[in-house]
mmCIF file of C-alpha atoms and ligand atoms in Angstrom:
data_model
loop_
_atom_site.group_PDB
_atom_site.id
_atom_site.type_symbol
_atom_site.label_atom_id
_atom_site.label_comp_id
_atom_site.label_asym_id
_atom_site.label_seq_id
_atom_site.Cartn_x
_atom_site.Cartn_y
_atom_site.Cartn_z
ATOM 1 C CA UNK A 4 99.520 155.867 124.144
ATOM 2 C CA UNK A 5 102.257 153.670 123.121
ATOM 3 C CA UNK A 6 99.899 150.408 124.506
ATOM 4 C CA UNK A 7 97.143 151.465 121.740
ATOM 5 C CA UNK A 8 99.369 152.565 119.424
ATOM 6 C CA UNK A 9 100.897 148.837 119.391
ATOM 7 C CA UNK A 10 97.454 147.399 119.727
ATOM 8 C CA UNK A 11 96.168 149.002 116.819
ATOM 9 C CA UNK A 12 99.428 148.527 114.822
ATOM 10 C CA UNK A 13 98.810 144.902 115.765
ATOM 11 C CA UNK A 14 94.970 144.979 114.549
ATOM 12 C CA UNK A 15 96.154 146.828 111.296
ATOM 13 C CA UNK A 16 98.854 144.116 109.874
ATOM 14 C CA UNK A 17 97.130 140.957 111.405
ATOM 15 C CA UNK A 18 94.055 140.901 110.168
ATOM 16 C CA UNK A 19 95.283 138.007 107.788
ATOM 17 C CA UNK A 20 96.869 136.024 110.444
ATOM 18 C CA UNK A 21 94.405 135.848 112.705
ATOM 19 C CA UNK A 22 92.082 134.552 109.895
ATOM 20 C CA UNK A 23 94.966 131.950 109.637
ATOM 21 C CA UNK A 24 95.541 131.489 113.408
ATOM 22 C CA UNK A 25 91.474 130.724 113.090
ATOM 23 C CA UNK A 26 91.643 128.386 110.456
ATOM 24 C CA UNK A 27 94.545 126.783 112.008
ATOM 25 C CA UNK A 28 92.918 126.294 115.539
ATOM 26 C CA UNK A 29 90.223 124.332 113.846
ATOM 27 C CA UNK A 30 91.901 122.349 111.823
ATOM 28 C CA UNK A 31 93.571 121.244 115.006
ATOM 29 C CA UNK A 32 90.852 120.760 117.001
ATOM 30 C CA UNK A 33 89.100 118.870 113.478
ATOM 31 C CA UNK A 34 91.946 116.459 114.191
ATOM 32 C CA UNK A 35 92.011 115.976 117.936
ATOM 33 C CA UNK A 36 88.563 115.220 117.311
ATOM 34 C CA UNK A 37 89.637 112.650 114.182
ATOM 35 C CA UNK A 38 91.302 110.451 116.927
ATOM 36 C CA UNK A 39 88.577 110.358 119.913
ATOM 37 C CA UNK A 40 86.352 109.345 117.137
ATOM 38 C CA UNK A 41 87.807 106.673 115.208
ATOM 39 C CA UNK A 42 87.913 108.969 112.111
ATOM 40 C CA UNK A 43 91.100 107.490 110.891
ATOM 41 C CA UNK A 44 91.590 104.189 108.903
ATOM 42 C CA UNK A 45 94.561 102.036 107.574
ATOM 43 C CA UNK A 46 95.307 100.630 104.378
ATOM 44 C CA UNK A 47 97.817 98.323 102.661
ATOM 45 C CA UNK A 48 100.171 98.327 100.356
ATOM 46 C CA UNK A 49 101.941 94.915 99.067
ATOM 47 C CA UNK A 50 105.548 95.174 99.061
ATOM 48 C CA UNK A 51 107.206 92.462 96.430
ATOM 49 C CA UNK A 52 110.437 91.251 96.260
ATOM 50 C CA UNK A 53 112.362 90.708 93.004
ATOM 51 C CA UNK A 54 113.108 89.279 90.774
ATOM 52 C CA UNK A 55 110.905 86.520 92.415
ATOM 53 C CA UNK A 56 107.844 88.559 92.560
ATOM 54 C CA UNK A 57 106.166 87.292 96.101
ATOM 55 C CA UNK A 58 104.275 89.492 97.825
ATOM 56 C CA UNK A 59 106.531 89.593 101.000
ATOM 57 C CA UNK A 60 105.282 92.779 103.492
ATOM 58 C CA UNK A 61 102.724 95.059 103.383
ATOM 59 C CA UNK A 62 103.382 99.150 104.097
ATOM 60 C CA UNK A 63 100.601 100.696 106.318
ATOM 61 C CA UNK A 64 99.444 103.900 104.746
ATOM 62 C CA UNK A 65 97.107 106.325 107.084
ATOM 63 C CA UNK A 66 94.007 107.790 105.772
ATOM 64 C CA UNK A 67 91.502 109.809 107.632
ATOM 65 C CA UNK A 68 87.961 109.995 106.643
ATOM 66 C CA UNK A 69 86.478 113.233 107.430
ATOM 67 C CA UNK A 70 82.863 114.038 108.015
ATOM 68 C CA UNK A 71 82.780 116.327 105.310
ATOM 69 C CA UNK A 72 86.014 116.280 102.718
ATOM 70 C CA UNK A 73 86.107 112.610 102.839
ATOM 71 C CA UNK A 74 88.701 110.756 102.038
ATOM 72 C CA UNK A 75 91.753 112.945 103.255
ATOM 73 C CA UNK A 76 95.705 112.081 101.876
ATOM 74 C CA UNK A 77 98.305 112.080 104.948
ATOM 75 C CA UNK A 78 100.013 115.066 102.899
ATOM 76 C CA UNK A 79 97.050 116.782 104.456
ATOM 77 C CA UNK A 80 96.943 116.235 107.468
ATOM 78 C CA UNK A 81 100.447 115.088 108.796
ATOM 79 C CA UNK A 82 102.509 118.151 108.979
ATOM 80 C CA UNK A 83 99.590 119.624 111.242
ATOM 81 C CA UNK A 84 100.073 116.497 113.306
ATOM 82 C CA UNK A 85 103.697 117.502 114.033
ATOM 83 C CA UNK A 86 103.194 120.645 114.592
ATOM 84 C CA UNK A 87 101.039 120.083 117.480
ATOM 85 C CA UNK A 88 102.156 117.090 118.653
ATOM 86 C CA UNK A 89 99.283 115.182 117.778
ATOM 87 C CA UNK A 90 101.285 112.833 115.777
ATOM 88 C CA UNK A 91 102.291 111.130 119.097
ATOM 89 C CA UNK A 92 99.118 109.419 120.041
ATOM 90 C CA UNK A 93 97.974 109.144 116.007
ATOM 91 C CA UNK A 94 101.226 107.089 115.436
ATOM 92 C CA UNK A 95 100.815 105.264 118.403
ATOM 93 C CA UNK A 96 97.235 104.584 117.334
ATOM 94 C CA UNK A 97 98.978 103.570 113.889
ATOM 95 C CA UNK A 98 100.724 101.272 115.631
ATOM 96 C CA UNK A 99 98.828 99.527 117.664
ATOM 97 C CA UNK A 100 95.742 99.072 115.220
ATOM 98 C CA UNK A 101 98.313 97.913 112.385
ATOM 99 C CA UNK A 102 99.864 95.105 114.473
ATOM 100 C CA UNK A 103 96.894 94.047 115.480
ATOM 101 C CA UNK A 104 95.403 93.779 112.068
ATOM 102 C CA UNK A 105 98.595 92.489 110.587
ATOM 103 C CA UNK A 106 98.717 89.620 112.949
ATOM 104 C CA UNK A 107 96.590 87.611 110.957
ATOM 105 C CA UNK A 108 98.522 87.606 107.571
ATOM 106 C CA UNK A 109 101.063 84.676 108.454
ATOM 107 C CA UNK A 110 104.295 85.333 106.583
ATOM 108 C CA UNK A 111 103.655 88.936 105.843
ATOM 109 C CA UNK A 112 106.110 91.892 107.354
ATOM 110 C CA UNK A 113 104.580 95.161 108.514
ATOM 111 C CA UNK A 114 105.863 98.291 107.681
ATOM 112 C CA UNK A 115 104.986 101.454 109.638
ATOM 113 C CA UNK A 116 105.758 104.739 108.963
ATOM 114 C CA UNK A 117 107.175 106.685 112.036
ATOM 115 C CA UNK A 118 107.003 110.277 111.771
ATOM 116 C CA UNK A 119 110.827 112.161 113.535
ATOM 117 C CA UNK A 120 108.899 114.444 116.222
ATOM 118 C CA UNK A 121 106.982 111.054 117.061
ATOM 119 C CA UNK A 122 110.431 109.977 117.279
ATOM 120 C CA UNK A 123 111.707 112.370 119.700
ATOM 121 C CA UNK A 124 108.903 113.414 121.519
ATOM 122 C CA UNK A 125 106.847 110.171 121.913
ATOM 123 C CA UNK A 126 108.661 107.181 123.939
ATOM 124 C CA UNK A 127 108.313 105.292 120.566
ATOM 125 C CA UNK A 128 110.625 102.111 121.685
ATOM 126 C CA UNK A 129 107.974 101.498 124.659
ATOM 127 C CA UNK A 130 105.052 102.103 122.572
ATOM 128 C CA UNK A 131 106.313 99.554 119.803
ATOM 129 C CA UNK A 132 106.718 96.791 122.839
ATOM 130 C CA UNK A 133 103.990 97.368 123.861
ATOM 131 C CA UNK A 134 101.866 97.110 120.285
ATOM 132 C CA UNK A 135 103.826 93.843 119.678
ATOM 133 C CA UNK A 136 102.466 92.814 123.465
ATOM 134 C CA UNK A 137 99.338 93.686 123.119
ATOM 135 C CA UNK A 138 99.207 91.985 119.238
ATOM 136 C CA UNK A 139 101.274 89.224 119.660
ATOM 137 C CA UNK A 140 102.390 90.115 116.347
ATOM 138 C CA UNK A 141 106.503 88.805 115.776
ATOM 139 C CA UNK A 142 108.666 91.661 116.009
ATOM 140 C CA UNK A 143 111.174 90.596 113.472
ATOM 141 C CA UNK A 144 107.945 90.806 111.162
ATOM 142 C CA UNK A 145 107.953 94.293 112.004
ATOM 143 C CA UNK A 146 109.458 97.130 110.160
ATOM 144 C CA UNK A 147 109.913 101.261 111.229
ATOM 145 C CA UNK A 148 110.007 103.254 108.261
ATOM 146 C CA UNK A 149 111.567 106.658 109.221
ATOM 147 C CA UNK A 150 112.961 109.701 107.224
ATOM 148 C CA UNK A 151 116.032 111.553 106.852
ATOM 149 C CA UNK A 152 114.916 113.798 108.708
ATOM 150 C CA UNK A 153 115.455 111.864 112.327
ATOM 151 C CA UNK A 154 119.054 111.756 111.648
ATOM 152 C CA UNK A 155 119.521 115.868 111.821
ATOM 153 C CA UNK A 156 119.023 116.440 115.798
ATOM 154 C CA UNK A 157 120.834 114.857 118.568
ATOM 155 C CA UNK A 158 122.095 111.542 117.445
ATOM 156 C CA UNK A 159 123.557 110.224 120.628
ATOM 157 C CA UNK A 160 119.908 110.191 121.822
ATOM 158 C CA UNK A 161 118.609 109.049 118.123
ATOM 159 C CA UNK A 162 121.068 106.495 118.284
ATOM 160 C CA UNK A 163 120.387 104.756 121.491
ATOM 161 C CA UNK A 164 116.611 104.846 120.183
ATOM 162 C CA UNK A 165 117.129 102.933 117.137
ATOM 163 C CA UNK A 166 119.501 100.584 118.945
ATOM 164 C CA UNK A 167 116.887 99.829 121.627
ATOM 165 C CA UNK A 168 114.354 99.635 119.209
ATOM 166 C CA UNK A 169 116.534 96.694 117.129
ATOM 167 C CA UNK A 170 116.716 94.980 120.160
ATOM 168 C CA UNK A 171 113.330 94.490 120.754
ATOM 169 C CA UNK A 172 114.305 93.037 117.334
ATOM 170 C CA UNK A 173 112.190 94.868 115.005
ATOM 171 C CA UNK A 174 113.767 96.345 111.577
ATOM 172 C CA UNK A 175 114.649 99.841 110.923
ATOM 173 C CA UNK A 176 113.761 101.255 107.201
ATOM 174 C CA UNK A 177 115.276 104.473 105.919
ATOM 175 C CA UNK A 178 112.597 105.684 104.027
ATOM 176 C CA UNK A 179 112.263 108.361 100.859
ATOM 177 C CA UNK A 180 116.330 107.936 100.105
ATOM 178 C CA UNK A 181 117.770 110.252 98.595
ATOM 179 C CA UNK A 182 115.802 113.188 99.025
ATOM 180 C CA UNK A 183 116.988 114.341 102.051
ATOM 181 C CA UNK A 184 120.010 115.327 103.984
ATOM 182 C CA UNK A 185 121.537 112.210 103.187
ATOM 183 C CA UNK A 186 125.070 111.425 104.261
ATOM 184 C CA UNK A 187 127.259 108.512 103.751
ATOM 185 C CA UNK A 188 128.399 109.090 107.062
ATOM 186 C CA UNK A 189 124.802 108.162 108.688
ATOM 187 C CA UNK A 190 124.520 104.961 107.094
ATOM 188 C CA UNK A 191 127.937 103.858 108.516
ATOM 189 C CA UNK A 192 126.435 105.424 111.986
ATOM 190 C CA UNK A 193 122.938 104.475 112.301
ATOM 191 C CA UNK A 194 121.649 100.360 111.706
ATOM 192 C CA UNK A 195 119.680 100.459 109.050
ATOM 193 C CA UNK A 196 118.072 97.435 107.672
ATOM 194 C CA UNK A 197 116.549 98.523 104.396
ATOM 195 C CA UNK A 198 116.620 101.909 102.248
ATOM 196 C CA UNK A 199 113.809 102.909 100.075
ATOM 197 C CA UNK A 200 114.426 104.542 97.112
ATOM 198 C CA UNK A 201 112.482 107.382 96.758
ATOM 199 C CA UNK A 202 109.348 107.465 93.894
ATOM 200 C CA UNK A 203 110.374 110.912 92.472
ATOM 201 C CA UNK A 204 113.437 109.039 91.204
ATOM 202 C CA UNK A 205 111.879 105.890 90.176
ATOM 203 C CA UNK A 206 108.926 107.623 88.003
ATOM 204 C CA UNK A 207 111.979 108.880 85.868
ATOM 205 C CA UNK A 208 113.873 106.057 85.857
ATOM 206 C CA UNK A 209 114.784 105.861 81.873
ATOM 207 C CA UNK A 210 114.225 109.444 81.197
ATOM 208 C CA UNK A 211 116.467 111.264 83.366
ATOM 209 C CA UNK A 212 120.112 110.205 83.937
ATOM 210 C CA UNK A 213 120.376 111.708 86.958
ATOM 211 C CA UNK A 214 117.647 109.510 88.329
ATOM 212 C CA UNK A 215 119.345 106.345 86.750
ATOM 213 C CA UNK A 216 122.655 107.459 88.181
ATOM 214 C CA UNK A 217 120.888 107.825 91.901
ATOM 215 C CA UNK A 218 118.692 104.984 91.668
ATOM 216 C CA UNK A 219 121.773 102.593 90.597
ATOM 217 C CA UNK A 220 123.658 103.930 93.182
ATOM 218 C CA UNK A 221 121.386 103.874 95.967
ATOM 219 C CA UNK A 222 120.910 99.944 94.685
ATOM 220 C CA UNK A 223 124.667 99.296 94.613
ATOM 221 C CA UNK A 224 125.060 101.110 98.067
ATOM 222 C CA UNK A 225 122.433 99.112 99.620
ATOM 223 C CA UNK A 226 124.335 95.924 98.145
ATOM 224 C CA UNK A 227 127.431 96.866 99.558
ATOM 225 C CA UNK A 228 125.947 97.579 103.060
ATOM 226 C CA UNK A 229 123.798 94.196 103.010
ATOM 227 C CA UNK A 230 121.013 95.647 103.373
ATOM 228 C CA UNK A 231 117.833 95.410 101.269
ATOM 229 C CA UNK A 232 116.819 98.271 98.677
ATOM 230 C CA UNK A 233 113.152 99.000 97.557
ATOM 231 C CA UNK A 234 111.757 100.667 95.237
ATOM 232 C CA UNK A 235 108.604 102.677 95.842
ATOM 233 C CA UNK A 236 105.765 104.158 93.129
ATOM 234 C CA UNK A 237 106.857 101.692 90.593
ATOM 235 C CA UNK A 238 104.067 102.342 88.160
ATOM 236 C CA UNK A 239 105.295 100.260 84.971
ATOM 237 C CA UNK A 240 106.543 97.306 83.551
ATOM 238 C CA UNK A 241 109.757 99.765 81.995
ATOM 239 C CA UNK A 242 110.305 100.533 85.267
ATOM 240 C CA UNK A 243 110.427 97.401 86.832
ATOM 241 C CA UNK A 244 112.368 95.660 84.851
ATOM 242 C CA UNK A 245 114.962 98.682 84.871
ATOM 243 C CA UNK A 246 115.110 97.708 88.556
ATOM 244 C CA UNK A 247 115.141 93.852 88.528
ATOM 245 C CA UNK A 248 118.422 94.509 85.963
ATOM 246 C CA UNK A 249 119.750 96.460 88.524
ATOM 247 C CA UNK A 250 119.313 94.186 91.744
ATOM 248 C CA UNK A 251 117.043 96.258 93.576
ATOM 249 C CA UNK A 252 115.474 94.158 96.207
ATOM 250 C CA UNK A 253 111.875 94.773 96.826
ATOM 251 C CA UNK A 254 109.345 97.248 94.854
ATOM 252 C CA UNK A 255 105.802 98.118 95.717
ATOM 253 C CA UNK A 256 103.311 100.835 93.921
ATOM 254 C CA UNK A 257 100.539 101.067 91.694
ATOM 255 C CA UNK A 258 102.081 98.435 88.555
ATOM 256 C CA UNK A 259 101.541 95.771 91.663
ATOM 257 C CA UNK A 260 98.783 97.286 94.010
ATOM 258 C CA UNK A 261 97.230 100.552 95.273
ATOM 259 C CA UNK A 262 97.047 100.917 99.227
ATOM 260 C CA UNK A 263 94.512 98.307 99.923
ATOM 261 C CA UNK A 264 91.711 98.227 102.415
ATOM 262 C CA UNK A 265 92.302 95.591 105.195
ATOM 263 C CA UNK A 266 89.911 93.346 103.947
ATOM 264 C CA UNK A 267 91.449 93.596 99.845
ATOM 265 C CA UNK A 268 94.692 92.329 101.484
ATOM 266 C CA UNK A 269 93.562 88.915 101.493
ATOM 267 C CA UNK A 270 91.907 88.359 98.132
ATOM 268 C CA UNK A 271 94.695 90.543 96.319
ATOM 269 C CA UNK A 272 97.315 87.721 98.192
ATOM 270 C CA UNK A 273 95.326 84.666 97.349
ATOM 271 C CA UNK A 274 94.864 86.010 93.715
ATOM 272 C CA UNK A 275 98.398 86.887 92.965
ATOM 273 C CA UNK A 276 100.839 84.911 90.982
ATOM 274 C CA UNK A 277 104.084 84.387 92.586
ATOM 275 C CA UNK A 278 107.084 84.256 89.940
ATOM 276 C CA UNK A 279 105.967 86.690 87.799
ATOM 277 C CA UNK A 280 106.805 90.527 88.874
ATOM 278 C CA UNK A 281 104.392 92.030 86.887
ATOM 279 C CA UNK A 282 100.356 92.520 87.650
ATOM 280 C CA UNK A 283 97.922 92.218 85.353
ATOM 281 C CA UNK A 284 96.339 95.537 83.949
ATOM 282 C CA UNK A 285 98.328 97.397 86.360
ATOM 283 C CA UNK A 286 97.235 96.328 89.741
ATOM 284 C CA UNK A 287 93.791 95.807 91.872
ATOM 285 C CA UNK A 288 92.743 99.060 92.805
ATOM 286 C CA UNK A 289 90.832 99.773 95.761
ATOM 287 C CA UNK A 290 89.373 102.164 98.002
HETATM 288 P P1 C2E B 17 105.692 107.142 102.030
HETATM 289 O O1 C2E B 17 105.904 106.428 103.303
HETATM 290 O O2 C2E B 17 106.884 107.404 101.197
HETATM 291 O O3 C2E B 17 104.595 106.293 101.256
HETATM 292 C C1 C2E B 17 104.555 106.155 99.861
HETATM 293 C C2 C2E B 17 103.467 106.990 99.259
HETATM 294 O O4 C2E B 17 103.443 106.739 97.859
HETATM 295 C C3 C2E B 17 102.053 106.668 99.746
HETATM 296 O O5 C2E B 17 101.328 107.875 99.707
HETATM 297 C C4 C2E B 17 101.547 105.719 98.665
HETATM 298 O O6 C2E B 17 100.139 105.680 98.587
HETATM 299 C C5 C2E B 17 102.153 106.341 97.454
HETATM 300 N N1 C2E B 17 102.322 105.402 96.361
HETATM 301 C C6 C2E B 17 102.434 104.054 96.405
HETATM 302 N N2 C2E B 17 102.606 103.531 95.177
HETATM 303 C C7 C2E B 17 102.611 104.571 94.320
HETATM 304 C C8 C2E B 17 102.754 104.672 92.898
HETATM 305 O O7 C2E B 17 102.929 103.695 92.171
HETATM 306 N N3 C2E B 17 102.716 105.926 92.370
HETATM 307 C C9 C2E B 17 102.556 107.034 93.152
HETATM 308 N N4 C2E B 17 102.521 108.212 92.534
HETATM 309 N N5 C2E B 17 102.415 106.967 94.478
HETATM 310 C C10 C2E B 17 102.445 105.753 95.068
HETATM 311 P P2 C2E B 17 100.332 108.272 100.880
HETATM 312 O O8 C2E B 17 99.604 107.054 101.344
HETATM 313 O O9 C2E B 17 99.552 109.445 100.431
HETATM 314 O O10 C2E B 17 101.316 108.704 102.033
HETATM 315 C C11 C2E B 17 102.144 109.818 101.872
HETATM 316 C C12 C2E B 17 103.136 109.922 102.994
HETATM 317 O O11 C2E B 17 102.469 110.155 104.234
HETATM 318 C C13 C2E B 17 103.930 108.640 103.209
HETATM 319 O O12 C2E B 17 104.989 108.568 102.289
HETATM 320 C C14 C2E B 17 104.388 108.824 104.638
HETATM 321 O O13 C2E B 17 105.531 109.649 104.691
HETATM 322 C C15 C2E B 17 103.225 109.565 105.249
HETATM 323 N N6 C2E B 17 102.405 108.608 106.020
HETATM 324 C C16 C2E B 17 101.476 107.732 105.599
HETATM 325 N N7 C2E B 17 100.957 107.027 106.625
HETATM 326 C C17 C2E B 17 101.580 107.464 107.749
HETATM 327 C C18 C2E B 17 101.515 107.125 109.148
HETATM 328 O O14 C2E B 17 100.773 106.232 109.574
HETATM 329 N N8 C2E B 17 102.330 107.830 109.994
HETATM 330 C C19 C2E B 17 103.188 108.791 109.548
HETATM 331 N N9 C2E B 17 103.958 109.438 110.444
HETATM 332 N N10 C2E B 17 103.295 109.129 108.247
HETATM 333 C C20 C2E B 17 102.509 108.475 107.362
HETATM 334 MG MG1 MG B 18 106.946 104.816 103.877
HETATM 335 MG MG1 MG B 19 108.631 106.716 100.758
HETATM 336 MG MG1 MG B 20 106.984 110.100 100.995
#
């Protein structure tokens, strides 16, 4: 009595949730099947440094083209990728395909967005020696951009990690600054090369003081450290030149370029103007 009692207590509330569980197990198996059939692609965007204004790196931004939504954001799709653990082979997949491609642009660095659980669960300093192997792409061309988020768990282990992948002598990028759990304490702790300034303070830069107050001090911080600062989603010339006042080292986002496709890359490059930090009409846009 009490086994149907719970069964049918069970059927009663979770009606909903299995609908969910459904919807969940294929979206899952939607994206196991994304990466045994090439469904995913990689674009570009041009990071430039300042006040110069040469185009000096490129960030590699995922996309995944599905069958029937099209062209899917990774704010889709990556979450589910962690959750499952799926992000392991799609990041190494990232990486591999990226340094490959990026080998041909001489001069250019490569950033690549590594998610934490690809972090932890994935043996992420082998698989970036071997995608610099395989590429023959220079490792101190290479950049990992990771989150806040890596630095929560374990940081003995997270430690050694980034240390052995420095070694290799590839670049380590804390990424979306600011937003986090951020501590002082980390930065001291952890060998970071670069901090990126996240793009929710940037797009307020000017009309919010708190935004001013974080962005300058992330800037200043990153000075002190001597470590490079960027800017990300820098849309506008107000913007920009808010930044170039304040030092910050690198920007990238729409004012300069949308994510490019692979092929854009080169044309947007041999088109641009060094020396001026500023695109005309707001950018190339593509894909
Ligand atoms: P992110 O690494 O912080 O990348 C910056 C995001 O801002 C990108 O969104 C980019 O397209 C967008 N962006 C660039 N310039 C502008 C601008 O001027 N204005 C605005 N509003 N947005 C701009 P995207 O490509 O949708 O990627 C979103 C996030 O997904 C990334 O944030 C990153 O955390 C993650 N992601 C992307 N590719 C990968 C990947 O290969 N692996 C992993 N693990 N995560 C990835
Ligand atoms: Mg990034
Ligand atoms: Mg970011
Ligand atoms: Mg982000």
């Amino acid at each position: 009595r009490a086994k149907s009692l719970q069964r049918g207590t069970l059927h009663f509330f979770d009606k909903g949730l299995n609908e969910r569980l459904d919807a969940r197990k294929k979206a899952e198996r939607e994206l196991r099947a994304a990466l045994a059939t090439n469904q995913f692609e990689l674009l570009y965007q041009p990071q430039i440094s300042l006040p110069g204004g040469a185009i000096t790196g490129v960030e590699v931004l995922i996309r995944w083209r599905h069958p029937i939504r099209g062209l899917v954001d990774p704010d889709e799709f990556i979450s589910l990728a962690e959750e499952t653990g799926l992000i392991v082979p799609i990041g190494e997949w990232v990486l591999r395909t990226a340094c490959s491609q990026a080998a041909k642009w001489n001069d250019l660095t490569l950033a690549v967005n590594v998610s934490p659980v690809q972090f932890r669960k994935g043996h992420i300093a082998a698989t970036v020696r071997e995608a610099l192997e395989e590429s023959g792409f220079p490792p101190d061309r290479l950049e990992l951009e990771i989150t806040e988020g890596i630095l929560i768990a374990d940081t003995e282990t997270t430690l050694n990690t980034l240390n052995e992948i420095r070694k290799l002598g590839v670049r380590i990028v804390m990424d979306d600054f600011g937003t986090g759990y951020s501590s002082l304490g980390y930065l001291r702790k952890f060998p970071f090369d670069k901090l990126k300034l996240d793009k929710s303070f940037v797009r307020d830069l000017g009309q919010n003081p708190d935004a001013d107050a974080i962005a300058h001090t992330i800037i200043d911080l990153a000075r002190t450290l001597k470590i490079t600062s960027n800017a990300e989603g820098v849309e506008s010339q107000t913007q920009l030149d808010w930044l170039v006042q304040q030092g910050c080292g690198e920007a990238q986002g729409y004012w300069f370029a949308r994510p490019l496709t692979y092929s854009d890359v080169d044309q947007f490059v041999a088109a641009f103007k060094p020396g001026v930090a500023k695109a005309e009409e707001g950018g190339l846009s593509s894909a």
